[in-house]
Coordinates of C-alpha atoms in Angstrom, one line a residue:
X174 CA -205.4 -107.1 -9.9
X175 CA -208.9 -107.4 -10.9
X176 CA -210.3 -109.6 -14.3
X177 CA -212.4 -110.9 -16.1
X178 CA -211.8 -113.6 -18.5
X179 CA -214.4 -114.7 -21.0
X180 CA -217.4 -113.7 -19.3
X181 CA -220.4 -113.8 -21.0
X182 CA -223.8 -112.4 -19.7
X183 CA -227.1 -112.8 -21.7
X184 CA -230.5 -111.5 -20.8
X185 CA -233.4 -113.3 -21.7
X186 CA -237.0 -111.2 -22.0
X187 CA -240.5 -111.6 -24.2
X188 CA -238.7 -114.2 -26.1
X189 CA -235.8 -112.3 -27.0
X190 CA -232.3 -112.7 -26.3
X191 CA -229.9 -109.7 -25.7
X192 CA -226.1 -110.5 -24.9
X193 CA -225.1 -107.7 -22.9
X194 CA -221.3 -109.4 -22.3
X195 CA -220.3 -111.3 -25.2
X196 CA -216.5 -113.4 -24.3
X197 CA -215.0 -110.3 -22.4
X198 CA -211.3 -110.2 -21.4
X199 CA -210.5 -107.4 -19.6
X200 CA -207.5 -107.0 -17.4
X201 CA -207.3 -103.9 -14.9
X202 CA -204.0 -103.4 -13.6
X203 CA -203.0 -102.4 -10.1
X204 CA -203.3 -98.7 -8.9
X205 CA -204.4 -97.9 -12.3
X206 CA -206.9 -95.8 -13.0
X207 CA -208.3 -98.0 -15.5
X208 CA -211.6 -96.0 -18.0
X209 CA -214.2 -97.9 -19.4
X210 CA -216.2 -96.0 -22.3
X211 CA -219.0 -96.7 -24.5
X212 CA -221.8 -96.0 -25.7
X213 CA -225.5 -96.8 -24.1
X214 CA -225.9 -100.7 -24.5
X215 CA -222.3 -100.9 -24.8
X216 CA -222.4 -103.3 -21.6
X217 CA -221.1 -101.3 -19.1
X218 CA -223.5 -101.8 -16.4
X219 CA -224.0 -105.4 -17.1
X220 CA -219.9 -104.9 -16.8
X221 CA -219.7 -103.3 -13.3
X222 CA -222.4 -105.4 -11.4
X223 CA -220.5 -108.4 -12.6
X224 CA -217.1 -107.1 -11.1
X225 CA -219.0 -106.5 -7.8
X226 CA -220.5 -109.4 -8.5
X227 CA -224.3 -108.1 -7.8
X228 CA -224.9 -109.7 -11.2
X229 CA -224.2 -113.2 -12.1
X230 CA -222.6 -114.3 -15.6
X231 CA -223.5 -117.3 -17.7
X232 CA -220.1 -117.8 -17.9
X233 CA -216.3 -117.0 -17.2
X234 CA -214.3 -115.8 -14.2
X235 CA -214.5 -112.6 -12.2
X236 CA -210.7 -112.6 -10.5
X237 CA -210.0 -110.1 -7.6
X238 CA -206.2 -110.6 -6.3
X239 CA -206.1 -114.0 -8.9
X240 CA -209.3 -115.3 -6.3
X241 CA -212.4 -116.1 -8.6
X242 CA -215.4 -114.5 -6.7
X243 CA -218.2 -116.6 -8.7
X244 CA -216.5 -119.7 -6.9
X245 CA -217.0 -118.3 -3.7
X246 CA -219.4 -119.4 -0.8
X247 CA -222.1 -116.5 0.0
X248 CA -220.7 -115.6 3.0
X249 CA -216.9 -115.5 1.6
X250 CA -218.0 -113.5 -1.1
X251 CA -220.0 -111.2 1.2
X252 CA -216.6 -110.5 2.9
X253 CA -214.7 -110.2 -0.4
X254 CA -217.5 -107.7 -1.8
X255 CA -216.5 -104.8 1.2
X256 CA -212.6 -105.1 -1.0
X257 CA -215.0 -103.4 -4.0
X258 CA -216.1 -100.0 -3.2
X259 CA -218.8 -98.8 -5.6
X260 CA -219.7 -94.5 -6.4
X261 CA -223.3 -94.3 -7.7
X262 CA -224.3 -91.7 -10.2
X263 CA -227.0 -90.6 -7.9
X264 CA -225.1 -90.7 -4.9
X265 CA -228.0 -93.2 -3.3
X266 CA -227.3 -91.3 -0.2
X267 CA -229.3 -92.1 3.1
X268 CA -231.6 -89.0 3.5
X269 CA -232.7 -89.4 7.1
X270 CA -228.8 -89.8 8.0
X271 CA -225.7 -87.2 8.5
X272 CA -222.6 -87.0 6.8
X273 CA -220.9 -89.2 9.4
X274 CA -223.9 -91.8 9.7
X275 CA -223.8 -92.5 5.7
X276 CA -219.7 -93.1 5.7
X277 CA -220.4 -95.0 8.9
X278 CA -223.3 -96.6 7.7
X279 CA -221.2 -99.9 5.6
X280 CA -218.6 -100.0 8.8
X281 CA -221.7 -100.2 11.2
X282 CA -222.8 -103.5 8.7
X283 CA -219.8 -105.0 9.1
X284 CA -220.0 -105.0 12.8
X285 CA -216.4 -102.3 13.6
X286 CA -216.4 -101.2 17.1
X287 CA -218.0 -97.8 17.7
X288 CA -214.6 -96.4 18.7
X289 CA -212.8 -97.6 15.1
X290 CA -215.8 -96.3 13.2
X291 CA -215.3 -92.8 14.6
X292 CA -211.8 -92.8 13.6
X293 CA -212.0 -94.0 10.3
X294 CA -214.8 -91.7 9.6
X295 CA -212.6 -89.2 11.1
X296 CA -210.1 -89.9 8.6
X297 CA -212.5 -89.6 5.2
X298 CA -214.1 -86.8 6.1
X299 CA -210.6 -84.8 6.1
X300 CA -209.7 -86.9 2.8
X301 CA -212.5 -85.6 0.7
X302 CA -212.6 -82.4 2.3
X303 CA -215.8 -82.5 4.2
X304 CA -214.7 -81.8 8.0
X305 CA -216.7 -79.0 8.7
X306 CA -219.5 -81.2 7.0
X307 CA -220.1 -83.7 9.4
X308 CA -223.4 -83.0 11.3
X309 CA -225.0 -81.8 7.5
X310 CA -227.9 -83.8 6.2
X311 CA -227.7 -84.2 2.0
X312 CA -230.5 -81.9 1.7
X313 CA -228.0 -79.5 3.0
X314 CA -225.3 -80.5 0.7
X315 CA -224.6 -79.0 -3.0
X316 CA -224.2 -82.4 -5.5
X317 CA -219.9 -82.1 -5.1
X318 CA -220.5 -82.7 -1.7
X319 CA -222.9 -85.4 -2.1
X320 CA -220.7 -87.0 -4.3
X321 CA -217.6 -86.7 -1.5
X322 CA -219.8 -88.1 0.8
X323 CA -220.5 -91.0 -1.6
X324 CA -216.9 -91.1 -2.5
X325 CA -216.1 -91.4 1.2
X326 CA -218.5 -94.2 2.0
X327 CA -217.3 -96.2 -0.9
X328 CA -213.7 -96.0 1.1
X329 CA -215.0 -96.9 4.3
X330 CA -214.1 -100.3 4.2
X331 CA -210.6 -99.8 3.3
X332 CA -211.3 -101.6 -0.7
X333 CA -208.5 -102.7 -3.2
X334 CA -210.8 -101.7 -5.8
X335 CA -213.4 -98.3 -6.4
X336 CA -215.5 -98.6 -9.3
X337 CA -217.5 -95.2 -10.1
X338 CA -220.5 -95.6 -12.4
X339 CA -221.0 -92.5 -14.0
X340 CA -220.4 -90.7 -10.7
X341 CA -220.0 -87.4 -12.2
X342 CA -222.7 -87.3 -15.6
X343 CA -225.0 -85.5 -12.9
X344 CA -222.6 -83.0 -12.0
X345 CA -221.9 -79.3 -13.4
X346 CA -217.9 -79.2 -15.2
X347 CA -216.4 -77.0 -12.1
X348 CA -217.6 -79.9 -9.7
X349 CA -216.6 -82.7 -12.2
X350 CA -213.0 -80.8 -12.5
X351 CA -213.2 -81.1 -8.5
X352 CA -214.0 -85.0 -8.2
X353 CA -211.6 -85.8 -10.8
X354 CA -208.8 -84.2 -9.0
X355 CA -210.1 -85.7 -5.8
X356 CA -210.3 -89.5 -7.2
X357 CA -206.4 -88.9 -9.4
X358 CA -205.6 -87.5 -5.5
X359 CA -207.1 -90.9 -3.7
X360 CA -205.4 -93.3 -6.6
X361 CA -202.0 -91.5 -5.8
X362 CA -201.9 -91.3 -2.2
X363 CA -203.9 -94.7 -1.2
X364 CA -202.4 -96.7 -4.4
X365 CA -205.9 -97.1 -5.4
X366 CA -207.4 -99.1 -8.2
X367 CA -210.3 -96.9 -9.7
X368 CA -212.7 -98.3 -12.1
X369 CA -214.3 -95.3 -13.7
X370 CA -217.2 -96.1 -16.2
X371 CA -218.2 -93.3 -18.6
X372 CA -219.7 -92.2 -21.8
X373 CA -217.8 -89.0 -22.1
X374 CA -214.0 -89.7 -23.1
X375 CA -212.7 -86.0 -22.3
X376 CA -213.1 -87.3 -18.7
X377 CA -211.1 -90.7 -19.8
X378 CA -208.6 -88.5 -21.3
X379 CA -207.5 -86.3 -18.7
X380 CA -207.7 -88.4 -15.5
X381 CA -207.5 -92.3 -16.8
X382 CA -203.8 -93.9 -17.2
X383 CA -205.6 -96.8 -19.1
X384 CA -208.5 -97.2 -21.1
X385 CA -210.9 -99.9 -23.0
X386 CA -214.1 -99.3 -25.4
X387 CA -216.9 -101.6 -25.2
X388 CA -219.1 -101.8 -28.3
X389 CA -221.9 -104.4 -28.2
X390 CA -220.6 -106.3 -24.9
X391 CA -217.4 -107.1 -26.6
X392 CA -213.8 -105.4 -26.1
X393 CA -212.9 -103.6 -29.0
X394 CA -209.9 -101.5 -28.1
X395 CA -208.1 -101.1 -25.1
X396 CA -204.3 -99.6 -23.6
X397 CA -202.7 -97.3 -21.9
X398 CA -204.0 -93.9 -22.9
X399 CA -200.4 -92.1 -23.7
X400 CA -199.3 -95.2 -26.0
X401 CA -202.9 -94.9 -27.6
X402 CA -203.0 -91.3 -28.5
X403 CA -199.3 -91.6 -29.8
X404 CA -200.1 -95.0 -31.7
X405 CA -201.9 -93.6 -35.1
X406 CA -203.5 -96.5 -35.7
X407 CA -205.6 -96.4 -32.4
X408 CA -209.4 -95.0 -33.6
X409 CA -209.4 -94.7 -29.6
X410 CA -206.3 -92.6 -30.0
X411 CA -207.8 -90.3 -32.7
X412 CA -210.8 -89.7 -30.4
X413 CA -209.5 -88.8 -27.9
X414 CA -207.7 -85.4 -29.1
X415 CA -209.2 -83.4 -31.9
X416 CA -207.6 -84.6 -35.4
X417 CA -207.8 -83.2 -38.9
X418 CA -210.8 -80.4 -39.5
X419 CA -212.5 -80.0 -42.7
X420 CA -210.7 -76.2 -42.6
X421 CA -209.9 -75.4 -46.5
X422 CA -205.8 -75.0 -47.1
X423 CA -204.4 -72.4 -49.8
X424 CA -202.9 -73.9 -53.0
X425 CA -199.7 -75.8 -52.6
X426 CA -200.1 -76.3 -48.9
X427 CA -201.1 -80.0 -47.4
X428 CA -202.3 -80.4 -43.9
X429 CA -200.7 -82.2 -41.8
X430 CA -201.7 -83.4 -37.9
X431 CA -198.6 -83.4 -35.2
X432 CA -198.8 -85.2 -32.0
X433 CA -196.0 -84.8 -29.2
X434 CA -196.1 -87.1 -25.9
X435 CA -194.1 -87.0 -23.5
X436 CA -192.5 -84.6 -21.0
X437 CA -190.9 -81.7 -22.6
X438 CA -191.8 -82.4 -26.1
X439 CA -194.3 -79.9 -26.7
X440 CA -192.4 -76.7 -25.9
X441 CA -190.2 -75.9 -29.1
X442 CA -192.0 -78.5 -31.4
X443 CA -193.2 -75.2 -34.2
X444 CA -189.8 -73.9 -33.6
X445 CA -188.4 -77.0 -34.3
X446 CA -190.7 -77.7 -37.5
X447 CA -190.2 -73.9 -38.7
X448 CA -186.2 -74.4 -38.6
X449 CA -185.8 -77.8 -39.6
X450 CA -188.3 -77.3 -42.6
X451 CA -187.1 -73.5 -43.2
X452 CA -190.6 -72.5 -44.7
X453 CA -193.8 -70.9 -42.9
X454 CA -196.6 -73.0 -42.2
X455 CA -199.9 -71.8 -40.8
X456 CA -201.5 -73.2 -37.3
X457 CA -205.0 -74.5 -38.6
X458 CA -206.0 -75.9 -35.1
X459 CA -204.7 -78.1 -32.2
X460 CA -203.1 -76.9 -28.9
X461 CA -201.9 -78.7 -25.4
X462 CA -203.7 -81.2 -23.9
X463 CA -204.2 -82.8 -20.4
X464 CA -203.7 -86.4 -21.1
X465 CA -203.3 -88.8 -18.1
X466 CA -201.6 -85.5 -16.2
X467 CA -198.9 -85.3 -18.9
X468 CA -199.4 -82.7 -21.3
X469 CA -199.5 -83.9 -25.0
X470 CA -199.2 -80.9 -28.1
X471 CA -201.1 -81.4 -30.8
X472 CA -201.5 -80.1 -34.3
X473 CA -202.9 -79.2 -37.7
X474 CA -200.6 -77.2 -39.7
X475 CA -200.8 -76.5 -43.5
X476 CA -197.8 -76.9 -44.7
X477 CA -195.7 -76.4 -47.6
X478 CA -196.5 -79.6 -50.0
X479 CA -193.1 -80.3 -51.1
X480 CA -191.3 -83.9 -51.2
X481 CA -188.3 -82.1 -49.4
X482 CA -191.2 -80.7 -46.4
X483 CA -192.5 -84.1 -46.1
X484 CA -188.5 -85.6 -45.8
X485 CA -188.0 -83.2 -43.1
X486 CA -190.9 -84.0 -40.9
X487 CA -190.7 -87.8 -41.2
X488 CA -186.8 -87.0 -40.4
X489 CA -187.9 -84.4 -37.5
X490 CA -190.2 -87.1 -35.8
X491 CA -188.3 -89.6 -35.8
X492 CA -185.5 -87.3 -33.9
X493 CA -187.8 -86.0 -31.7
X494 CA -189.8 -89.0 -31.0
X495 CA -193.2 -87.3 -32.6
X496 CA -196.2 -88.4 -34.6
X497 CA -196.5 -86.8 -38.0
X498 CA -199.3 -87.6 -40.2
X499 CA -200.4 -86.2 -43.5
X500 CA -204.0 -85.6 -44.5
X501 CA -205.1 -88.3 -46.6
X502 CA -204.8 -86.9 -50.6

């Protein structure tokens, strides 16, 4: 498990004092693939040099496997560090090297026989899909493939942890789509803790199992992503599917927002609402959503606005294990 526990992180320029990580507590939990969004000055970067712990906090405690790695002599922490692999938004690929000399490149550091190196490097290449790549230089490569070779490197060393700072902002949405898959395909099949740090929360949405906001260095939201988008007191769970629409509704309609989770759930949920309520409603927006790989229905109808309507929907979600919620009058 990695966290951090009251780390604090203040820079100090011209005079001025910026805190950049103000008391954060931030628990990632194993094999998760844990989101961290926000906007710029949020703290993320601060955030992810302190986890690989290129950046030093004032104060707190930076835990990998319940181990504190401020605590830790240089050359103990040097060893620790290879447990953290790290995907760079710019791939900071070696130019003058091939495919197989930048995932070698961290294994040939650490001092693995030449024999062990080929294999493993063996190994990534086929994992990220990049076999027929190997003798390539990255001026030869497209950015997807840059980023696989990135992605590859960053596994080299056999880490508990992968933290991937903004690794695909640069990319096109086709290539994102492909890394995403790749990265879910890595957390699944290696049991792989992935750290992804973002702006955009579509990303966060579809591939993250967990999720936290930073606003101002602190932690101001944070859970599993299904419980937050089901939970309608979550603002992170509002954001993160489309909500209410400033769409205009005929005369004795109301609007109303519905939200199904879980497996199954969004099938029959109109036909379910149209029976139950036994009056037409009109679809104003909404439709099914990738949410952590589940898909999650949601929403805006205008419906009939009628005390008996409004009985039958609170009656329908709490049968059916659904959110329900009313535009505001």
């Amino acid at each position: 498990m990695l966290e951090l526990i009251d780390v604090t992180k203040t820079y100090r320029t011209k005079g001025r004092a910026i805190t950049a990580l103000d008391g954060l507590t931030l628990r990632v939990p194993d094999k998760a693939i844990f989101g961290i969004a926000g906007r710029s000055g949020a703290g993320k970067s601060t955030l992810i040099r302190v986890v690989n712990a290129l950046e030093r906090p004032d104060g707190g405690k930076v835990l990998l496997d319940g181990e504190d790695l401020l605590r830790l002599p240089f050359k103990q922490l040097r060893d620790r560090r290879r447990k953290i692999g790290m995907i760079f938004q710019h791939f900071n690929l070696l130019h003058s090297q091939t495919v197989r000399e930048n995932i070698e490149f961290p294994l040939t550091i650490a001092g693995i026989p030449k024999a062990q190196r080929k294999s493993r490097v063996d190994e990534l290449v086929e994992l990220v899909g990049l076999g027929d790549r190997v003798k390539n230089y990255p001026s030869q490569l497209s950015g997807g493939q840059k980023q696989r070779v990135g992605i590859a490197r960053a596994l080299a060393a056999k880490p508990s942890v992968l933290l991937s700072d903004e690794a695909t902002s640069a990319l096109d949405s086709e290539t994102t789509n492909q890394i995403l898959a790749l990265l879910t395909s890595i957390n699944h099949e290696l049991g792989l803790t992935i750290v992804l740090i973002t702006h955009e929360l579509e990303l966060l949405r579809r591939s993250a199992t967990h999720v936290a906001v930073l606003r101002n260095g602190r932690l101001v939201e944070q859970g599993q992503v299904l419980d937050l988008v089901a939970d309608p007191e979550s603002r992170l769970g509002r954001d993160l599917l489309p909500g209410l629409t400033d769409a205009p509704v005929a005369p004795g309609k109301v609007k109303v927002l519905i939200t199904a989770v879980g497996p199954d759930r969004d099938d029959a949920m109109l036909a379910d609402i149209a029976l139950d309520t036994g009056s037409r409603f009109d679809v104003v927006s909404g439709g099914v959503y990738e949410v952590s790989n589940h898909a999650v229905a949601r929403f805006e109808l205008a419906v009939d606005d009628t005390s008996q309507v409004r009985r039958t929907l609170g009656a329908l979600a709490e049968r059916k294990s659904i959110r329900v919620d009313f535009a505001h009058e």
